[in-house]
PDB file of C-alpha atoms in Angstrom:
ATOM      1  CA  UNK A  70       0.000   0.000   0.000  1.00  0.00           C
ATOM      2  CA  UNK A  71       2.864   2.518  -0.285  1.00  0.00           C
ATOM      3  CA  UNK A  72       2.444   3.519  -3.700  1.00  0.00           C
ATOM      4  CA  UNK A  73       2.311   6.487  -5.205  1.00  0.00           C
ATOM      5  CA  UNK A  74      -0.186   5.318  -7.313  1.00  0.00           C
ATOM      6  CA  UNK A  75       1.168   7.366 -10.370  1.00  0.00           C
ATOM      7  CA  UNK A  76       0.735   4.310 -13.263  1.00  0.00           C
ATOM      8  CA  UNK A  77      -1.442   3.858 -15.808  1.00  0.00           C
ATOM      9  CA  UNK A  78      -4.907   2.487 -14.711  1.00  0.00           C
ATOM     10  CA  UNK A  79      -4.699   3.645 -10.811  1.00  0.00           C
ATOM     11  CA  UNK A  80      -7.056   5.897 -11.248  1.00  0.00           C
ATOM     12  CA  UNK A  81      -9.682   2.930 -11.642  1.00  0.00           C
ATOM     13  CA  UNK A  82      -8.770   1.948  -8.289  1.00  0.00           C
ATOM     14  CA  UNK A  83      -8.028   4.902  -6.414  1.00  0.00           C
ATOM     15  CA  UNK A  84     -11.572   4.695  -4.292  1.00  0.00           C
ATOM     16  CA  UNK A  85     -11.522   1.594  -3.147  1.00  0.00           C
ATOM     17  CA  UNK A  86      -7.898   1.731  -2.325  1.00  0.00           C
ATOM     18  CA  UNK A  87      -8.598   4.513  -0.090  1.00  0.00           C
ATOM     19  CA  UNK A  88     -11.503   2.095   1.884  1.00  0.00           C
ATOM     20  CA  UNK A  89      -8.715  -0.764   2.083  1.00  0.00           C
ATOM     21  CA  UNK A  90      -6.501   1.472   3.368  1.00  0.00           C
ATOM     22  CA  UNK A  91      -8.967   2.500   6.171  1.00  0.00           C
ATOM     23  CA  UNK A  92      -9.600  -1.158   6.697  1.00  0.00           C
ATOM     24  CA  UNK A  93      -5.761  -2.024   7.020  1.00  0.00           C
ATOM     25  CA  UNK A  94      -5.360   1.048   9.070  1.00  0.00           C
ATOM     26  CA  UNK A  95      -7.849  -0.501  11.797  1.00  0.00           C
ATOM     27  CA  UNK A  96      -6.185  -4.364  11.202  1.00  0.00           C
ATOM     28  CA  UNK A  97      -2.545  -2.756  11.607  1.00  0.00           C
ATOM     29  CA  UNK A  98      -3.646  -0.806  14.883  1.00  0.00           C
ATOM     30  CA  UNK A  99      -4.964  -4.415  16.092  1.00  0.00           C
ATOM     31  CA  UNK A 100      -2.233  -6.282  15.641  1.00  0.00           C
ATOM     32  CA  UNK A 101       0.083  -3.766  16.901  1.00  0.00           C
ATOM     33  CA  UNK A 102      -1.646  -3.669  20.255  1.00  0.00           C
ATOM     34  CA  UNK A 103      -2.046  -7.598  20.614  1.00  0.00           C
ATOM     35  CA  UNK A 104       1.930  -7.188  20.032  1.00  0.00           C
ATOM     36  CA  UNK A 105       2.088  -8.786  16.620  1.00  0.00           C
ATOM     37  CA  UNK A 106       4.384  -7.672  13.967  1.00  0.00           C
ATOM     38  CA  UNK A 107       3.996  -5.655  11.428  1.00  0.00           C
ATOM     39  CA  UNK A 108       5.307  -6.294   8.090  1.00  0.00           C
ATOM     40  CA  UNK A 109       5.496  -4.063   5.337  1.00  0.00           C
ATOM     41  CA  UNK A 110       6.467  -6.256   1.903  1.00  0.00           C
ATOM     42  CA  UNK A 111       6.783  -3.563  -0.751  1.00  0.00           C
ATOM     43  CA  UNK A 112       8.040  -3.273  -4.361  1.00  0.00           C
ATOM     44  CA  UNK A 113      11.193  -1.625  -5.523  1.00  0.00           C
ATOM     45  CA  UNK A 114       9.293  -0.119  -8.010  1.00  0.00           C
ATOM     46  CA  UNK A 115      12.603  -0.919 -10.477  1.00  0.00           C
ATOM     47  CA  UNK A 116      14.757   1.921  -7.929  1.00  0.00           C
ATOM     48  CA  UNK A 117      17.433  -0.510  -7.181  1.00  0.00           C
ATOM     49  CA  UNK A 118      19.344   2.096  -4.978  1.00  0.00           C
ATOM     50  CA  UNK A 119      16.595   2.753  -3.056  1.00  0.00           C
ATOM     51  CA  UNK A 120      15.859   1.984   0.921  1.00  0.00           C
ATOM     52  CA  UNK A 121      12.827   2.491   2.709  1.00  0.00           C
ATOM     53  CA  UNK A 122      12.773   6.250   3.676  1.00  0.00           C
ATOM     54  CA  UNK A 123      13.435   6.706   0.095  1.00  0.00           C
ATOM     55  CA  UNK A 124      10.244   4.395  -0.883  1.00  0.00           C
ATOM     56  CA  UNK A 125       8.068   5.723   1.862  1.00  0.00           C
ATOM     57  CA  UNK A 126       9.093   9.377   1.088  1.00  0.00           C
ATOM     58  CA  UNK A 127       8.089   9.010  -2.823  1.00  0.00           C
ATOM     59  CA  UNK A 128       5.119   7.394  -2.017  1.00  0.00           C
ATOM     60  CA  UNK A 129       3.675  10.131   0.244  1.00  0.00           C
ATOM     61  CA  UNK A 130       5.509  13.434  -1.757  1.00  0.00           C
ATOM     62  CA  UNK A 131       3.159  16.420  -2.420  1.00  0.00           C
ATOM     63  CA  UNK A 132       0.948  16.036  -5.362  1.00  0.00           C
ATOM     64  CA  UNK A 133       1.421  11.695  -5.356  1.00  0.00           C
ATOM     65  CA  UNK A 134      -2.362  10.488  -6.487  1.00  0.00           C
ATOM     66  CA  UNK A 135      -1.209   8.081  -3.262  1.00  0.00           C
ATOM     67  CA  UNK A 136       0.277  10.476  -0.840  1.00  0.00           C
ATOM     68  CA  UNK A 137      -2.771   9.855   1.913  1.00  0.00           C
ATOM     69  CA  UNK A 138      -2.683   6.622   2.110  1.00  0.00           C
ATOM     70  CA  UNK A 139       0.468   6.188   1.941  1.00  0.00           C
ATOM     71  CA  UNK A 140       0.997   8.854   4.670  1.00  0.00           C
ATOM     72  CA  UNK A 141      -1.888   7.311   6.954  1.00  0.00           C
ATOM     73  CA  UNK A 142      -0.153   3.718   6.672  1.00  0.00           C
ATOM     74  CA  UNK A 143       3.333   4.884   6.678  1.00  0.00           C
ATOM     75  CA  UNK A 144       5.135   2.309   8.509  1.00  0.00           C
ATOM     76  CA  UNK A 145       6.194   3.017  12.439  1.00  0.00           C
ATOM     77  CA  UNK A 146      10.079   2.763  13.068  1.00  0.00           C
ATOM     78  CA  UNK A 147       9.618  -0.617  14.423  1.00  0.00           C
ATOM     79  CA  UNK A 148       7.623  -2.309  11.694  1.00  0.00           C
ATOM     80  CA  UNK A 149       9.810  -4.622   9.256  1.00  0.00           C
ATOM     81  CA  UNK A 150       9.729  -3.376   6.200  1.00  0.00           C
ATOM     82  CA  UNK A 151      10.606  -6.210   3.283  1.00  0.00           C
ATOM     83  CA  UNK A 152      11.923  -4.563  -0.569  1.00  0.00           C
ATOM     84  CA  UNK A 153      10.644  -7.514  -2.861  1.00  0.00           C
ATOM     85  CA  UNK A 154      12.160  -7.368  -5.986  1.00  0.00           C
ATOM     86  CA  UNK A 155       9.730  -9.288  -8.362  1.00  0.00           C
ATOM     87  CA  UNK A 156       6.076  -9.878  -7.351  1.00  0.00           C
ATOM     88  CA  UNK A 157       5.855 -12.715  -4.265  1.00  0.00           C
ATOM     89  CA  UNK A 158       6.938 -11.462  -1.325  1.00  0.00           C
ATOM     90  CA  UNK A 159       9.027 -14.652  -0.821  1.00  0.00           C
ATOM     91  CA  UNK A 160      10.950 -14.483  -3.542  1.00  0.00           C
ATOM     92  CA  UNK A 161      14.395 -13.065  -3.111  1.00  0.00           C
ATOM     93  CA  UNK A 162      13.625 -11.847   0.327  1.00  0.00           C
ATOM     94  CA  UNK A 163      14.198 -12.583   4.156  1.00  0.00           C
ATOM     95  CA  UNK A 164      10.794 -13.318   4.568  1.00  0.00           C
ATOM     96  CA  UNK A 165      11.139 -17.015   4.518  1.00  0.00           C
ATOM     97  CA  UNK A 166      13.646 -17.152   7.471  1.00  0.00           C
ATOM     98  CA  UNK A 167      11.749 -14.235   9.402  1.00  0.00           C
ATOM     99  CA  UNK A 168       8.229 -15.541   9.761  1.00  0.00           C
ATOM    100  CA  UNK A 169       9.512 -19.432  11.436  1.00  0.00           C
ATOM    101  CA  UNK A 170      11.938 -16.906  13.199  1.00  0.00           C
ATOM    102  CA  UNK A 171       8.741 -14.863  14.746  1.00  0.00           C
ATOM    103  CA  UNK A 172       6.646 -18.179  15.017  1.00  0.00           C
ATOM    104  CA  UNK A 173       4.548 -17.229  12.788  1.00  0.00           C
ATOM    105  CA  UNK A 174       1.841 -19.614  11.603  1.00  0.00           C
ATOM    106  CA  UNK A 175      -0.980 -17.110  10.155  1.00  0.00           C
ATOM    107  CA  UNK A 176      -1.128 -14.606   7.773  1.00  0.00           C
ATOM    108  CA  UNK A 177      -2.842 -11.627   7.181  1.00  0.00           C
ATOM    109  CA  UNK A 178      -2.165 -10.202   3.391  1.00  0.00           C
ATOM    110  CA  UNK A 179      -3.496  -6.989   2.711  1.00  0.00           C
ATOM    111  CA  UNK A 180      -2.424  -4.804   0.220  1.00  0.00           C
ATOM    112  CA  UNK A 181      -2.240  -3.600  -3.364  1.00  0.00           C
ATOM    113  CA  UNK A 182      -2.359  -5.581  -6.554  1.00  0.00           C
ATOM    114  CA  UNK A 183      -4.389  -8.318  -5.420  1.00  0.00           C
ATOM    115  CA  UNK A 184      -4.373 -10.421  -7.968  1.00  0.00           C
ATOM    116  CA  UNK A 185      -1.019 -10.409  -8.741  1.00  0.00           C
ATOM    117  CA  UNK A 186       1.389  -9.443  -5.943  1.00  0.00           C
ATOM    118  CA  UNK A 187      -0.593 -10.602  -2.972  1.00  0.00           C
ATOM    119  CA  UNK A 188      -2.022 -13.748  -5.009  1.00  0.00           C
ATOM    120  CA  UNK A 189       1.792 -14.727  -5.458  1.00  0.00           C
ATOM    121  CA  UNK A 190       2.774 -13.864  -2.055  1.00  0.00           C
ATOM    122  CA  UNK A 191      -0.328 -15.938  -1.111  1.00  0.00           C
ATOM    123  CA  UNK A 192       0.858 -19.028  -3.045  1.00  0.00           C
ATOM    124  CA  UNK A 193       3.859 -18.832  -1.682  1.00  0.00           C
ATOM    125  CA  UNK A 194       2.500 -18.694   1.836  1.00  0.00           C
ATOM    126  CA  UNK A 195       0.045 -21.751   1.410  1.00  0.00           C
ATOM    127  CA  UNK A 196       3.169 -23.908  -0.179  1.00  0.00           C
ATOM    128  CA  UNK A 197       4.912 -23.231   3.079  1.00  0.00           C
ATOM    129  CA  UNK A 198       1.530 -24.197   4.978  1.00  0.00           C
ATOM    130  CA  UNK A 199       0.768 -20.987   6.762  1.00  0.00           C
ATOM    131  CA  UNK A 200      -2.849 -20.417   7.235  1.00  0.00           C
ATOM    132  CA  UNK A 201      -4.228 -17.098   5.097  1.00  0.00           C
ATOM    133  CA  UNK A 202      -6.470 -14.556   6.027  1.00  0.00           C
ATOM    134  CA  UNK A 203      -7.099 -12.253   3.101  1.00  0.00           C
ATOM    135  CA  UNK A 204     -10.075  -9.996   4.263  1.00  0.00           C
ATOM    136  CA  UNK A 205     -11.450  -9.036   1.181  1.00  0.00           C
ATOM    137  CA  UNK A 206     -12.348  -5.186   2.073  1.00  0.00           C
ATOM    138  CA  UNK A 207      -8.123  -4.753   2.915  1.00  0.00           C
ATOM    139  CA  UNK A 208      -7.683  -6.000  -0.712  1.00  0.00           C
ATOM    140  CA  UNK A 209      -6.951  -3.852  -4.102  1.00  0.00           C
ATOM    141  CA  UNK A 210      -6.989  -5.052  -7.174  1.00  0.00           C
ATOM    142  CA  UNK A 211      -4.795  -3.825 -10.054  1.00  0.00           C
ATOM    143  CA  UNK A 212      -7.818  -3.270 -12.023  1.00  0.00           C
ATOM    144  CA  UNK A 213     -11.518  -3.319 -10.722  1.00  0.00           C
ATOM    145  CA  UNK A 214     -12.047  -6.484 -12.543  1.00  0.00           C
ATOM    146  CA  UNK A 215      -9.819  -8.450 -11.395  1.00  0.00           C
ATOM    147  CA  UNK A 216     -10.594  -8.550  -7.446  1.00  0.00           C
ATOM    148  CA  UNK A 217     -13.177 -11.195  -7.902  1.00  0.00           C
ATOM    149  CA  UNK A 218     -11.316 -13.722  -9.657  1.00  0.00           C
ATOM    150  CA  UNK A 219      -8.349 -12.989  -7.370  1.00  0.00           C
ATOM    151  CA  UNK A 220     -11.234 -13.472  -4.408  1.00  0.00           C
ATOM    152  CA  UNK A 221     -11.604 -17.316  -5.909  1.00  0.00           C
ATOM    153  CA  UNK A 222      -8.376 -18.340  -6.154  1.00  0.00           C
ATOM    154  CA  UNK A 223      -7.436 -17.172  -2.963  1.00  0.00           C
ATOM    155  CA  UNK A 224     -10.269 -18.571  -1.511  1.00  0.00           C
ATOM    156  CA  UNK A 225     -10.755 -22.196  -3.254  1.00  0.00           C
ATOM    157  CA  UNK A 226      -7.254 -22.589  -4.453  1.00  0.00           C
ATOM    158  CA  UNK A 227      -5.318 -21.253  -1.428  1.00  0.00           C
ATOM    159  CA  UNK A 228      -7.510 -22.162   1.334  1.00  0.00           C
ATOM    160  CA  UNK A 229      -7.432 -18.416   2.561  1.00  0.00           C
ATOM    161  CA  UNK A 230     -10.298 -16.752   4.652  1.00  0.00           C
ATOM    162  CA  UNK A 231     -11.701 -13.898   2.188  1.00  0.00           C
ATOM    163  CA  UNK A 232     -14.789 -12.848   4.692  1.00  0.00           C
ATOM    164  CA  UNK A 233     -14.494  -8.752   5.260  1.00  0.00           C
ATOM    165  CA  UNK A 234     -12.423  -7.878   8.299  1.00  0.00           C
ATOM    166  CA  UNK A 235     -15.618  -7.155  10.659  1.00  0.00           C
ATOM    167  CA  UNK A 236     -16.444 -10.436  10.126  1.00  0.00           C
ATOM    168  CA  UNK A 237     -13.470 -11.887  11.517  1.00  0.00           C
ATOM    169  CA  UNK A 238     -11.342 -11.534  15.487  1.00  0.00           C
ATOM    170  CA  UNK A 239      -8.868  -9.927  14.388  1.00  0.00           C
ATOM    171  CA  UNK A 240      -6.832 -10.617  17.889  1.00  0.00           C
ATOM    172  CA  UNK A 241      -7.430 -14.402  16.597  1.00  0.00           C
ATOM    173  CA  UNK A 242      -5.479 -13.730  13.895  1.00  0.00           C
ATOM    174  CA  UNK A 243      -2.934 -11.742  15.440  1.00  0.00           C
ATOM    175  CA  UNK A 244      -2.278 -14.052  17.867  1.00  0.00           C
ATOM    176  CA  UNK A 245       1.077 -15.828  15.956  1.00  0.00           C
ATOM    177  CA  UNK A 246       0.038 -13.841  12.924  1.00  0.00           C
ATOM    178  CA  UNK A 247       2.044 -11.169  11.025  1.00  0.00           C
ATOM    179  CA  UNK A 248      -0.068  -8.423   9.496  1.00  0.00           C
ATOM    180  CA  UNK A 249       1.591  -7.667   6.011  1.00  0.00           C
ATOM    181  CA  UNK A 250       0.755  -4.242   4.454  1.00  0.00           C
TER     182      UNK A 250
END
């Protein structure tokens, strides 16, 4: 969800990626009080040099179609923030010896590009048999179309939990969870 959402097409999505980001806002401010971690898992955006101030600072610059919610789910000094170079969060990052590290055995993936970034990172997570929950309201597709079929998959293929995050304890989940933004 850091993004400055300057690409072709994010205008399509720019409403209801400013309701997820309320509804990851809330899940993020649960988990941090039932003391689970937070981790942030966010593209490079092909800026090889760049670390996470630099990321976080682009994202929320003056004038970014993302700015607010990138500014209201900044991450806190203490939140791991993860620079995935291609589209699973697993996949050339520490994030496979982190989570057994934190005891982790749940998942919550919110986030941007639904059904393609999360829905990788979400493979990968099943395949190392973590249990998903991928409230459907914290999700954005990369184009309005898309979140449905991304719903189904993640949902019949991956076993995840897809029910909105009212409809779910989210202490339940943060309890040997990570929340991923």
């Amino acid at each position: 969800m850091i993004n400055d959402l300057e690409f072709d097409g994010a205008a399509a999505i720019l409403d209801q990626a400013e309701a997820a980001s309320l509804v990851i806002h809330d899940l993020r401010a649960t988990a941090r009080r039932c003391g689970a971690p937070v981790i942030y898992v966010n593209d490079n955006f092909d800026r090889w040099s760049e670390d996470r101030r630099q990321i976080v600072d682009r994202a929320c610059r003056a004038g970014a179609r993302g700015a607010s919610i990138s500014r209201r789910l900044a991450p806190a000094d203490d939140d791991v923030f993860i620079i995935k170079p291609q589209q699973s969060g697993f996949y050339g990052t520490g994030l496979p010896v982190l989570l057994p590290s934190l005891g982790a055995t749940r998942l919550v993936l919110v986030g941007l590009a639904a059904d393609l970034c999360l829905l990788f990172t979400a493979a990968d997570a099943h395949m190392r048999s973590y249990d998903l929950w991928t409230p459907r309201d914290g999700l954005v597709p990369s184009r309005p179309a898309r979140l449905e079929p991304a719903l189904e998959i993640l949902s019949d293929g991956l076993g995840a939990d897809t029910r909105p995050a009212a409809c779910l304890d989210a202490k339940f989940w943060t309890s040997g969870a990570s929340a991923g933004a």
